[in-house]
mmCIF file of C-alpha atoms and ligand atoms in Angstrom:
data_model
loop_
_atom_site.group_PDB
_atom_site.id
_atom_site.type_symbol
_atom_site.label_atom_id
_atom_site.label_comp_id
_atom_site.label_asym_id
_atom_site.label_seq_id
_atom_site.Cartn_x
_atom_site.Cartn_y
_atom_site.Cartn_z
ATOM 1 C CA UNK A 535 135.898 104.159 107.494
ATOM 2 C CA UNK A 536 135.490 100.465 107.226
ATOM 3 C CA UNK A 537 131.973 99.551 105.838
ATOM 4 C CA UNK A 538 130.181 96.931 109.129
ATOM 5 C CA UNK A 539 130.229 93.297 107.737
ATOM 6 C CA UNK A 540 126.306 92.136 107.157
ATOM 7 C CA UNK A 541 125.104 89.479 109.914
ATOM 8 C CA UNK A 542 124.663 86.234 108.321
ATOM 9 C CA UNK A 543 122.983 83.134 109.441
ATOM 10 C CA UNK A 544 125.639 80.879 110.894
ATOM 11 C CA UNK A 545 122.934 78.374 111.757
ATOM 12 C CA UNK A 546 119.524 77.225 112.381
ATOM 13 C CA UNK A 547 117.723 74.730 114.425
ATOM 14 C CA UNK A 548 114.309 74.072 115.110
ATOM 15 C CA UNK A 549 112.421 71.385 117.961
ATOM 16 C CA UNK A 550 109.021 70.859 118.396
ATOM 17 C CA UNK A 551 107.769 68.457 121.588
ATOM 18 C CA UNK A 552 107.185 64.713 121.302
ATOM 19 C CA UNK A 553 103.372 64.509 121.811
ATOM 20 C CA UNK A 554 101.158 65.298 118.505
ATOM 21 C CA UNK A 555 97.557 66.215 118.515
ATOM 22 C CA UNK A 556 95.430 65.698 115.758
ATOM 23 C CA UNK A 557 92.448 67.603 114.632
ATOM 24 C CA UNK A 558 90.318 64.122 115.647
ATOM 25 C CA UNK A 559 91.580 64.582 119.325
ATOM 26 C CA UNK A 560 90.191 68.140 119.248
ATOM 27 C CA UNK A 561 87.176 66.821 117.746
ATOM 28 C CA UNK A 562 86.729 64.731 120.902
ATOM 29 C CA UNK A 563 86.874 67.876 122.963
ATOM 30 C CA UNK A 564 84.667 70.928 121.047
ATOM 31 C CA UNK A 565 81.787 70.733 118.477
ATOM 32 C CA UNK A 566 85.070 70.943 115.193
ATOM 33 C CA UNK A 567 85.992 68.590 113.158
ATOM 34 C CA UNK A 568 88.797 67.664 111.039
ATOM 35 C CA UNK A 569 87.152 68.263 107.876
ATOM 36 C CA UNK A 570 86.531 71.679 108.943
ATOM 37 C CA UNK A 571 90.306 72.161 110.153
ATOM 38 C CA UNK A 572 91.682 70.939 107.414
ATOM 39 C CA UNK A 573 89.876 72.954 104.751
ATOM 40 C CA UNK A 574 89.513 76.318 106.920
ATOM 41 C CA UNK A 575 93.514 75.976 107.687
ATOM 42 C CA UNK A 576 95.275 73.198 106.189
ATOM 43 C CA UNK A 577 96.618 71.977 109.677
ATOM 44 C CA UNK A 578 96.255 68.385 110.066
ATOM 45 C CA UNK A 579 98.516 68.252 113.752
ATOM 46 C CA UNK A 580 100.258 69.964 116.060
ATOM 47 C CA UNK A 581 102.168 69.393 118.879
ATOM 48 C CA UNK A 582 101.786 69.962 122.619
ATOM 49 C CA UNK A 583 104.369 69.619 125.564
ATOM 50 C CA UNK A 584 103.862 67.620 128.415
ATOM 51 C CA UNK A 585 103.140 69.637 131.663
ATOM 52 C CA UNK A 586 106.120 71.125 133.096
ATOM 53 C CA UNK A 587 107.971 72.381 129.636
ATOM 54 C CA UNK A 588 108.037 75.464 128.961
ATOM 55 C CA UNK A 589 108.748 78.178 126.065
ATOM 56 C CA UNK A 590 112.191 78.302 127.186
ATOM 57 C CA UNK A 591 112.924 74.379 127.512
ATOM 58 C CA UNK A 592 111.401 74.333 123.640
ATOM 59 C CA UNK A 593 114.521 77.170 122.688
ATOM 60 C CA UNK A 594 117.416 75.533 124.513
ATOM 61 C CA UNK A 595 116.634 72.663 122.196
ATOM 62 C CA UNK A 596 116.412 74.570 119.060
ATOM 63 C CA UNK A 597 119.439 76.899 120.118
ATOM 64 C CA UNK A 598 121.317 74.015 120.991
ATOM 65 C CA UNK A 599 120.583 72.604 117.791
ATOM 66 C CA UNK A 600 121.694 76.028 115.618
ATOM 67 C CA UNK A 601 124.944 76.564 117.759
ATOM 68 C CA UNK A 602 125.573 72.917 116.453
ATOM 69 C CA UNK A 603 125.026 73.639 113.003
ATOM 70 C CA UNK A 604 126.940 76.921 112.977
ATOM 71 C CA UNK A 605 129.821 74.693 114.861
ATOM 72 C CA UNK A 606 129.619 76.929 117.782
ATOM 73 C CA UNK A 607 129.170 76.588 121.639
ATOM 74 C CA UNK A 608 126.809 78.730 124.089
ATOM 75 C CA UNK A 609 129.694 80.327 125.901
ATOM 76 C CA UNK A 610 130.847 81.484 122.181
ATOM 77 C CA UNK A 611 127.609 83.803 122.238
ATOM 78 C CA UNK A 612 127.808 87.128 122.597
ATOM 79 C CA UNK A 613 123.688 87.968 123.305
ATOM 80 C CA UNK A 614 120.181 86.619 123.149
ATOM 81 C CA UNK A 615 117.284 88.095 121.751
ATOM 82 C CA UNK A 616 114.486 85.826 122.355
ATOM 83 C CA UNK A 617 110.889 86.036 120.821
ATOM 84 C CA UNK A 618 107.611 84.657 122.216
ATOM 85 C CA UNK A 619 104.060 85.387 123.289
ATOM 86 C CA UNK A 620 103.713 82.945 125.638
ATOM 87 C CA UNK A 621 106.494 83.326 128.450
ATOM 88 C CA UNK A 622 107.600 81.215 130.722
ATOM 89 C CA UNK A 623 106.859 83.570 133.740
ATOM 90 C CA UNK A 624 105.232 87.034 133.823
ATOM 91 C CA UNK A 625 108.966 87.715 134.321
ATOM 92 C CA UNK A 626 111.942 88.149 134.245
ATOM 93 C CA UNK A 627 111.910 87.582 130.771
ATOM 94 C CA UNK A 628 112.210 83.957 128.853
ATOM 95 C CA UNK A 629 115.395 84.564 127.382
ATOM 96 C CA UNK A 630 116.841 84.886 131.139
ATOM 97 C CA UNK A 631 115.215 81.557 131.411
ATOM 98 C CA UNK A 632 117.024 80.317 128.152
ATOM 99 C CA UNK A 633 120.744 81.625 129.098
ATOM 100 C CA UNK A 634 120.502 79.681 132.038
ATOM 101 C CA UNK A 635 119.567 76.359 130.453
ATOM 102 C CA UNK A 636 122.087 77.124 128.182
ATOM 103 C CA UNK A 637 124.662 77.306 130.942
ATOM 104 C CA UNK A 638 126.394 80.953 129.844
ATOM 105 C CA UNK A 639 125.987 84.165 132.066
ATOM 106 C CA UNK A 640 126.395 88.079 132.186
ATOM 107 C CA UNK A 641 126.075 88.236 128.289
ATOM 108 C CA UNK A 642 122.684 90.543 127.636
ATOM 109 C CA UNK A 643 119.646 88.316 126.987
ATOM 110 C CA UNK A 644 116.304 90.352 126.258
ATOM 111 C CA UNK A 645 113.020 89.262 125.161
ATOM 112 C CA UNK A 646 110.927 90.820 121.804
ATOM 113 C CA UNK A 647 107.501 90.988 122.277
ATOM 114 C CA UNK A 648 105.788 91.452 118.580
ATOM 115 C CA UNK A 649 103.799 88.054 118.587
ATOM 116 C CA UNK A 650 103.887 85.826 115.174
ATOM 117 C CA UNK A 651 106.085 88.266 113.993
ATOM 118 C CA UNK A 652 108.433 88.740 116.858
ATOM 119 C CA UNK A 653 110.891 86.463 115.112
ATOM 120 C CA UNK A 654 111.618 89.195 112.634
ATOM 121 C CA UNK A 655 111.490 91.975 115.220
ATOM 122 C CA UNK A 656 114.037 89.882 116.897
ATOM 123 C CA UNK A 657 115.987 89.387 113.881
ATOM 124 C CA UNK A 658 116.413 93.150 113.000
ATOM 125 C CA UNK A 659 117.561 93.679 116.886
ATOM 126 C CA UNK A 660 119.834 90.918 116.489
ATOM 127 C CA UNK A 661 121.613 91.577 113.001
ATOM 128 C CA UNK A 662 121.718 95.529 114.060
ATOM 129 C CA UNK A 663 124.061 94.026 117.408
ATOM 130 C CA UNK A 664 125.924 91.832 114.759
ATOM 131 C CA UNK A 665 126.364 95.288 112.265
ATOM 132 C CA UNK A 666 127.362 97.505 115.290
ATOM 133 C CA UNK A 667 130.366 95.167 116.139
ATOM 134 C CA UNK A 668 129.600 95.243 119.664
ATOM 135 C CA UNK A 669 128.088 92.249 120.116
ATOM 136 C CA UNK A 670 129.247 89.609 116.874
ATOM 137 C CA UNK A 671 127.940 86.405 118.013
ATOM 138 C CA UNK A 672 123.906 86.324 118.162
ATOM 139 C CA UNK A 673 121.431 83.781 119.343
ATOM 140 C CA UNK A 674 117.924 84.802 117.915
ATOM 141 C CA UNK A 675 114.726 82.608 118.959
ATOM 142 C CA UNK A 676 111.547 82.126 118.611
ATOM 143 C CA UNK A 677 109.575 80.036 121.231
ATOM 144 C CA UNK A 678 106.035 79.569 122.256
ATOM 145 C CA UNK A 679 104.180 77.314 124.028
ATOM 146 C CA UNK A 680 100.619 77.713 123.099
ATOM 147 C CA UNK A 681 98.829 74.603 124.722
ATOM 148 C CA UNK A 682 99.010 76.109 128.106
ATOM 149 C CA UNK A 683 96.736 78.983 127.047
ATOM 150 C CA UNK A 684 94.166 78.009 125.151
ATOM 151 C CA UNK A 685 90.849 76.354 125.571
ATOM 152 C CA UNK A 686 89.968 72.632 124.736
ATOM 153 C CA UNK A 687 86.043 73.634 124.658
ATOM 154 C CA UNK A 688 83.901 74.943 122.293
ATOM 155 C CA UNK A 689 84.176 78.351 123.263
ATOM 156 C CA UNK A 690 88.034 78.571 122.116
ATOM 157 C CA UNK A 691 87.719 76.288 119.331
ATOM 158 C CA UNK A 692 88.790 79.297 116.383
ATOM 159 C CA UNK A 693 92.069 79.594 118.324
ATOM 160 C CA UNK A 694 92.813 76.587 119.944
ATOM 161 C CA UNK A 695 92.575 74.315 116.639
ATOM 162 C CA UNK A 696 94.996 76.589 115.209
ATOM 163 C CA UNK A 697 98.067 77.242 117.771
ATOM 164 C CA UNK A 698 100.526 74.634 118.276
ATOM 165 C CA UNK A 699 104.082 74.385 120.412
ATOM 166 C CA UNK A 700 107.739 74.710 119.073
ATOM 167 C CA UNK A 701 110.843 76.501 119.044
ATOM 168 C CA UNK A 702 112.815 78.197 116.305
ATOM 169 C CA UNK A 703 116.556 79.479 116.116
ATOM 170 C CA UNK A 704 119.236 80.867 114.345
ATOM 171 C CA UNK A 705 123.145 82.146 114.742
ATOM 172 C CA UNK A 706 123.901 84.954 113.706
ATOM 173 C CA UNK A 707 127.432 86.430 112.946
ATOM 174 C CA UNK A 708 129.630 88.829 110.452
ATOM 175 C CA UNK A 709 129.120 87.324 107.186
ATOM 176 C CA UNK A 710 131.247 87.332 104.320
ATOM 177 C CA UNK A 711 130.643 88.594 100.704
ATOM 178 C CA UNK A 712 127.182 89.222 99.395
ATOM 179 C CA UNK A 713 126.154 86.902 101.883
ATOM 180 C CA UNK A 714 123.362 88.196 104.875
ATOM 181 C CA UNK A 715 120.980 89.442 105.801
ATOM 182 C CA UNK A 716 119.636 92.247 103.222
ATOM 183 C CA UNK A 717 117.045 94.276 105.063
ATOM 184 C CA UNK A 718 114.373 93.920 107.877
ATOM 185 C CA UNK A 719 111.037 95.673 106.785
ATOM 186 C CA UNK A 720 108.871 96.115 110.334
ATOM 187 C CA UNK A 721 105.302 97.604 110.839
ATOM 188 C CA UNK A 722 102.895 97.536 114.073
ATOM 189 C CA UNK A 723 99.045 98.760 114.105
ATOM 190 C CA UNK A 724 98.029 99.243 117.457
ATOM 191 C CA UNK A 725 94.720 100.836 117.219
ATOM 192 C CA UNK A 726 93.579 96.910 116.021
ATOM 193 C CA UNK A 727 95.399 95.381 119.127
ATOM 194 C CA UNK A 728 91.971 93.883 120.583
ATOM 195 C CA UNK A 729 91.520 92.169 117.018
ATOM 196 C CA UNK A 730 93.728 89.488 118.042
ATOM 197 C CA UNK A 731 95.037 89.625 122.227
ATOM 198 C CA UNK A 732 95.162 87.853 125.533
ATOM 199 C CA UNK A 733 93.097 90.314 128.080
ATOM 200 C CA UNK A 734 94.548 88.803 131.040
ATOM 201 C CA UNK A 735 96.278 88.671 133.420
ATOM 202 C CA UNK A 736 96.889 92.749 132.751
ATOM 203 C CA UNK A 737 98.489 94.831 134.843
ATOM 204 C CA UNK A 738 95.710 97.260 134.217
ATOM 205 C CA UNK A 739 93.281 94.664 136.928
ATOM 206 C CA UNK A 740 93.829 94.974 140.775
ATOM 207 C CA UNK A 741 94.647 92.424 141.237
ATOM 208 C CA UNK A 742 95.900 91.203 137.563
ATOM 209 C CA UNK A 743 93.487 88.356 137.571
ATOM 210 C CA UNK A 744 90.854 87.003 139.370
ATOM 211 C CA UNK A 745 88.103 84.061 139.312
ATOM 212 C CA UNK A 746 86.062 87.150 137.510
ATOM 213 C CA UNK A 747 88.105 87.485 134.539
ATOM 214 C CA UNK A 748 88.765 83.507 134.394
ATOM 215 C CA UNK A 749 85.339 82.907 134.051
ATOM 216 C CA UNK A 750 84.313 85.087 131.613
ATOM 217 C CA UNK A 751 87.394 83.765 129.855
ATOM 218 C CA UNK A 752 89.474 86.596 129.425
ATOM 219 C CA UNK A 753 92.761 84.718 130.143
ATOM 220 C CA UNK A 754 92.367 83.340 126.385
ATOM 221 C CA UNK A 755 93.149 84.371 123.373
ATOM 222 C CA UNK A 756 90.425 86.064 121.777
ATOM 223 C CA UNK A 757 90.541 87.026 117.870
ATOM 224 C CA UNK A 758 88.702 88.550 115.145
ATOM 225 C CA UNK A 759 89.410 86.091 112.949
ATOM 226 C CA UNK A 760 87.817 87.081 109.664
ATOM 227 C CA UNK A 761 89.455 90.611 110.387
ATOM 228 C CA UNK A 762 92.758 89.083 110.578
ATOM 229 C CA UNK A 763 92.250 87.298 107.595
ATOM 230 C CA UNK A 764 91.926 90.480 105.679
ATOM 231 C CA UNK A 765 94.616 92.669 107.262
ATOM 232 C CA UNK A 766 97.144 89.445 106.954
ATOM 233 C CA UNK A 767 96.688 89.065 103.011
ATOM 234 C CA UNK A 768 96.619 92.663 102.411
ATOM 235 C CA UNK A 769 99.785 93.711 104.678
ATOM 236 C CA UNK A 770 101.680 90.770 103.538
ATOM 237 C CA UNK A 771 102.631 91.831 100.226
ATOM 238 C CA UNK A 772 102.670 95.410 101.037
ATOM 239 C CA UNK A 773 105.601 94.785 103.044
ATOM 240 C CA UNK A 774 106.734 92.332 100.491
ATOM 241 C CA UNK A 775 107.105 94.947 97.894
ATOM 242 C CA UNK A 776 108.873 97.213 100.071
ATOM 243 C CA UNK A 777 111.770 94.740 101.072
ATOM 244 C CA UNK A 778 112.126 93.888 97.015
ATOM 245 C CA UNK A 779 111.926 97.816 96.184
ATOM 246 C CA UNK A 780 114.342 98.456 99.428
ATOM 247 C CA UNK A 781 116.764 96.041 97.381
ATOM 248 C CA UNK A 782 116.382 96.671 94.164
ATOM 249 C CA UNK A 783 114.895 92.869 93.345
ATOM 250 C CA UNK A 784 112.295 91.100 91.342
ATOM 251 C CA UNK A 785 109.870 88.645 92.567
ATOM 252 C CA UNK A 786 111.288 86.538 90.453
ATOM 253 C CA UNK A 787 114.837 86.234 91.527
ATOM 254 C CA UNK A 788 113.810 85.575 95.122
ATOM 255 C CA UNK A 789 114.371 81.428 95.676
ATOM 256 C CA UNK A 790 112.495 80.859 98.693
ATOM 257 C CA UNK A 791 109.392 82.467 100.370
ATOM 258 C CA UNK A 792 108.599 81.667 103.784
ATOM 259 C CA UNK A 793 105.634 82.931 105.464
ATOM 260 C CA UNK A 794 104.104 83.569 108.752
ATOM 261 C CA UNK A 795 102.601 80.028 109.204
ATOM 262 C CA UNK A 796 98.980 81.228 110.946
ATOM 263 C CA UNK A 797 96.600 79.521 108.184
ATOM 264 C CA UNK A 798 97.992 77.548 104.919
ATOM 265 C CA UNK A 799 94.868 79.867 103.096
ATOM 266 C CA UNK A 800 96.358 82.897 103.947
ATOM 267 C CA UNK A 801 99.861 82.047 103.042
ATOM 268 C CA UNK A 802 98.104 80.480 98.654
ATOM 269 C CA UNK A 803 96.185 83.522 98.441
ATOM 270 C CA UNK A 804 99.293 85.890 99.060
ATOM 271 C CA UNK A 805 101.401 83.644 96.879
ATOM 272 C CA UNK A 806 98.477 83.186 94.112
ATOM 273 C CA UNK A 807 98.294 87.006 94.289
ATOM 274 C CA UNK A 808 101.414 87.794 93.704
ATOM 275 C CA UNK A 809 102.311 84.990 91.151
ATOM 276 C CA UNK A 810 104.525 83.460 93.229
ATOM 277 C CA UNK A 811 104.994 79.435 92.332
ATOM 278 C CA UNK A 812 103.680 76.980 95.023
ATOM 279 C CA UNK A 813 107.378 74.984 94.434
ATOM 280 C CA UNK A 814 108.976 78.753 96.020
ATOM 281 C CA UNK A 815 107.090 78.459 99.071
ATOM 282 C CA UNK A 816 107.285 76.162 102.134
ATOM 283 C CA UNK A 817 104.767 75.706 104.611
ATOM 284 C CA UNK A 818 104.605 73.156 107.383
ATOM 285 C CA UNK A 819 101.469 74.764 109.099
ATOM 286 C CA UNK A 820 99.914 70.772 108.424
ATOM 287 C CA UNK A 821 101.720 69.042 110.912
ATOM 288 C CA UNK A 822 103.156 71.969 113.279
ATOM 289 C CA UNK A 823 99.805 74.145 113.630
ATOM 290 C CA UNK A 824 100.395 78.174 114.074
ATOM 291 C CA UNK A 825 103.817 78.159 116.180
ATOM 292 C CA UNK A 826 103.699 82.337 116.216
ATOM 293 C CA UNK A 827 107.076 83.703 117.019
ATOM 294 C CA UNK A 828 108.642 80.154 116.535
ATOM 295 C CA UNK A 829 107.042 79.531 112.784
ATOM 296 C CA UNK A 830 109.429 81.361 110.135
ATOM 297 C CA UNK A 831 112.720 79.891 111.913
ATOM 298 C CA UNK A 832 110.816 76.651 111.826
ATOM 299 C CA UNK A 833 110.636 76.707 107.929
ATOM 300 C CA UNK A 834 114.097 77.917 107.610
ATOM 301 C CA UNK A 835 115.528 75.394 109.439
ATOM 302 C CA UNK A 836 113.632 72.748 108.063
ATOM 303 C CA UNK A 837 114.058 74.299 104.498
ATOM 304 C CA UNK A 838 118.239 74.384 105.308
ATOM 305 C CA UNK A 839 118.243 70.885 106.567
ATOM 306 C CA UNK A 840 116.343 69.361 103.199
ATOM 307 C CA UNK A 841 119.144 71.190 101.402
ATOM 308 C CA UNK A 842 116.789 73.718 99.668
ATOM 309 C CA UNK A 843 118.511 76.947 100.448
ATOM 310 C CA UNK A 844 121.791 76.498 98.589
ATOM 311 C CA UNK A 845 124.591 79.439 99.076
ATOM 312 C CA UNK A 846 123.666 82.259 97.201
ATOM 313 C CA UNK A 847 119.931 81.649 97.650
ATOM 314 C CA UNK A 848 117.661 84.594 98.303
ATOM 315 C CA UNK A 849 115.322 84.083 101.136
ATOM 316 C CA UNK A 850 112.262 86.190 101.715
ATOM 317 C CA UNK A 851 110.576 85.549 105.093
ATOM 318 C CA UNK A 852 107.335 87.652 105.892
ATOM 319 C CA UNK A 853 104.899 87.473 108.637
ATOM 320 C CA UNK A 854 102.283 89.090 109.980
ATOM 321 C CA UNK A 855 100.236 88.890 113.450
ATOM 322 C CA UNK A 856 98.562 90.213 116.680
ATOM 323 C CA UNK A 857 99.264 94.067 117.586
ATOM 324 C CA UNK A 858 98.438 94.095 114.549
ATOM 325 C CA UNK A 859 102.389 93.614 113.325
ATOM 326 C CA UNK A 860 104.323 92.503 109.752
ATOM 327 C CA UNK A 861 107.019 92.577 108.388
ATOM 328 C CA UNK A 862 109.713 91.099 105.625
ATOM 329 C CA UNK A 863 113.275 90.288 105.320
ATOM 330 C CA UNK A 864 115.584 89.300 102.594
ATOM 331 C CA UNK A 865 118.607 86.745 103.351
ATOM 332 C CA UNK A 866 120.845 85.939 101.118
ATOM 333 C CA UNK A 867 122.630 82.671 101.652
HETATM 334 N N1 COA B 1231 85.461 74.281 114.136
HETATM 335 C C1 COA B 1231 84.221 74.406 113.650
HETATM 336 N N2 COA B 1231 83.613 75.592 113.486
HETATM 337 C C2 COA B 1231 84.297 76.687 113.822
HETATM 338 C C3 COA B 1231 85.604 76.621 114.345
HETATM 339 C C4 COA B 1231 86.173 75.350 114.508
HETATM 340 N N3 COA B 1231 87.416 75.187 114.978
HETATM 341 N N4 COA B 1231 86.021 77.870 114.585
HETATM 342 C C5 COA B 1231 85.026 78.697 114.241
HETATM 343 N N5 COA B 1231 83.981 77.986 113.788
HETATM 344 C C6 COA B 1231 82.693 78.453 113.317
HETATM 345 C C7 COA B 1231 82.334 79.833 113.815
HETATM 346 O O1 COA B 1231 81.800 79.758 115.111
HETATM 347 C C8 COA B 1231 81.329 80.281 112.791
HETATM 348 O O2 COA B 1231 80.104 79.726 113.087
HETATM 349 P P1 COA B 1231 78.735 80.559 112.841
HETATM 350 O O3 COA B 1231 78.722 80.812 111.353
HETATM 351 O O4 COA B 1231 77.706 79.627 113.333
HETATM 352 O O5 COA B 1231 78.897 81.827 113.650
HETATM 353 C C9 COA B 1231 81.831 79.643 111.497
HETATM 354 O O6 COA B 1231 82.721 78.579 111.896
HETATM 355 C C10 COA B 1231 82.553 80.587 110.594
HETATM 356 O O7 COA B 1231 83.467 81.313 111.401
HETATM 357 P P2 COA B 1231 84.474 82.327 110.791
HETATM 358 O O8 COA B 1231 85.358 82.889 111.874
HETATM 359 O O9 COA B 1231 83.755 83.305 109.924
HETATM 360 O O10 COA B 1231 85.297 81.304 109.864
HETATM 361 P P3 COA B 1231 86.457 81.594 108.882
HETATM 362 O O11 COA B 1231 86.169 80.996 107.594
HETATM 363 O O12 COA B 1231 86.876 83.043 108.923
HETATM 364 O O13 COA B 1231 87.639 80.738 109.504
HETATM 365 C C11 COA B 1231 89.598 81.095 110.838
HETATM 366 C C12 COA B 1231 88.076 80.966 110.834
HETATM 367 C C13 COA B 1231 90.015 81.364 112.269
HETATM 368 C C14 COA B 1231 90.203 79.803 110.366
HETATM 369 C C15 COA B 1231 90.010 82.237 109.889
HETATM 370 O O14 COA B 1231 89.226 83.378 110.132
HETATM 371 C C16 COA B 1231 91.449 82.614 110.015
HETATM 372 O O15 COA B 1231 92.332 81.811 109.792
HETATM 373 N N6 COA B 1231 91.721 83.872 110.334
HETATM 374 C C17 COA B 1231 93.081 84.339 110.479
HETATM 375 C C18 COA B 1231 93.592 83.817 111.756
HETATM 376 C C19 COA B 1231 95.015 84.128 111.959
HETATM 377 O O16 COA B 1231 95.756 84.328 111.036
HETATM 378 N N7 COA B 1231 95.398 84.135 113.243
HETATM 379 C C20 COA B 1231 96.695 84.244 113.672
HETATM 380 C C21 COA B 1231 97.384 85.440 113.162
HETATM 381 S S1 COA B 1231 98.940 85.386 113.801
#
């Protein structure tokens, strides 16, 4: 029986809207400041779309940019699996949303629902479509458009001076070689789902919301922050370990580490931890902000674009977020 080819990354794009926000504008509108921004989280800016754009305006961009690099066209694709927090509508799904900006039809488009680590959730769905041979040709996102959610008052400020809008992609397809994607390494704890969630609209209200629950401000995102903090840098190399066990490796020989891109402090304290260099990891949580599903395919893209992934290179992405959920992959280039 013929061994299934790996799915490999056949490209990546990334977009993040026009209009940037900096910590002084939020300054303006809560009692923050940058000072405390920028030491708390390392994020300087962050950028917000105009009203009207959506999550799944933010992926056609980034898809269209992937498909480009991987020298490939929408109606080449064979499904999408699309990741985000934030969708477009309460449904159908956003990726419905994306396949028709993209102009295809009729091939399956579903949407992941993991939060700042749907990206790899997505992935794993994705590459196990590519490895099955049904479906060779995927289109894996990760979109969110945060501004729309949050509060600009005092109230919100933990979350709101953190989240920020963009879109990240990649192409997946039978690779060749040694090259792929290793493993996928997923975990959820949902007994500490109200540590980090969005209350409302739920289907759980008659009706789902009302001036009740938007007053009391239950249609924001409300997190435990110091309580994420902890979980974060303790799952994070946990699952770490277990991709590098899963494939035989050494810290050492992996090139690149990209993390989950929810607060630059998180992301040195796992690397210090673990003895990982600072010149192995890239963050770009200063000018981006928390994108959540959209942050690791952010990196990568930006990472593959400055040439710092050669072929050969051994990617480790890891991420961890609201459900609680984290997980790790290892790419090789
Ligand atoms: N500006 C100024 N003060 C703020 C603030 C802001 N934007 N946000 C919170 N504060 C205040 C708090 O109200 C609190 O005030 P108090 O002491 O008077 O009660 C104080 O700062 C300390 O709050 P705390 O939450 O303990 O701060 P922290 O050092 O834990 O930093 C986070 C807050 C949110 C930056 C940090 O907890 C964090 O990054 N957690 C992980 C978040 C995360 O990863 N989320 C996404 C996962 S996908």
């Amino acid at each position: 029986m013929q061994t299934p080819s790996r799915a490999g990354i056949a490209g990546t794009g990334m977009y993040v809207p026009p209009r940037v926000v900096t910590n002084e504008e939020l300054a303006k509108l809560m009692d923050t400041s940058d000072e405390w921004i920028v030491q708390r989280t390392g994020i300087r800016t962050r950028h917000h779309v105009d009203p009207g754009t959506g999550p799944a305006d933010l992926a056609k961009e980034a898809s269209m940019r992937a498909l480009e690099a991987a020298g490939l066209e929408a109606r080449d694709l064979d499904a999408i699996v699309l990741a985000s927090l934030s969708p477009h509508h309460e449904f159908p799904g956003t990726s419905a949303f994306l396949q028709a900006l993209l102009g295809i039809s009729e091939i399956p488009a579903m949407d992941v629902r993991c939060q700042c680590t749907g990206f790899l959730y997505a992935l794993q769905v994705g590459r196990l479509f590519v490895e099955s041979g049904q479906y060779p040709r995927v289109l894996v996102v990760g979109t969110e458009v945060h501004s729309t959610g949050i509060e600009f008052t005092t109230r919100g400020r933990d979350v709101t001076v953190i989240f920020g809008d963009g879109a990240g992609a990649v192409v997946l397809e039978p690779a060749e070689g040694e090259r792929g994607v290793l493993s996928v390494h997923l975990h959820t704890q949902g007994e500490f789902a109200r540590k980090l969630w969005v209350e409302a609209p739920g289907s759980v209200f008659q009706p789902r919301i009302d001036q009740a629950l938007i007053d009391d401000g239950r249609h924001y995102p409300q997190m435990d922050g110091r309580f994420v903090f902890k979980h974060a840098v303790t799952r994070m190399p946990e699952v770490m370990r277990e991709a590098l066990d899963k494939n035989q490796l050494k810290l050492e020989e992996i090139d690149l580490f990209l993390f989950h891109q929810a607060n630059l402090r998180i992301n040195e304290y796992v690397a210090a931890q673990a003895g990982i260099p600072p010149e192995k990891v890239y963050n770009n949580i200063e000018v981006y902000g928390n994108c959540s599903a959209a942050a690791i395919p952010m990196c990568l893209d930006e990472c593959v674009r400055q040439g710092r992934v050669p072929e050969g290179a051994l990617v480790l992405m890891c991420g961890f977020g609201s459900g609680f959920t984290w997980g790790a992959s290892v790419v090789r280039w």
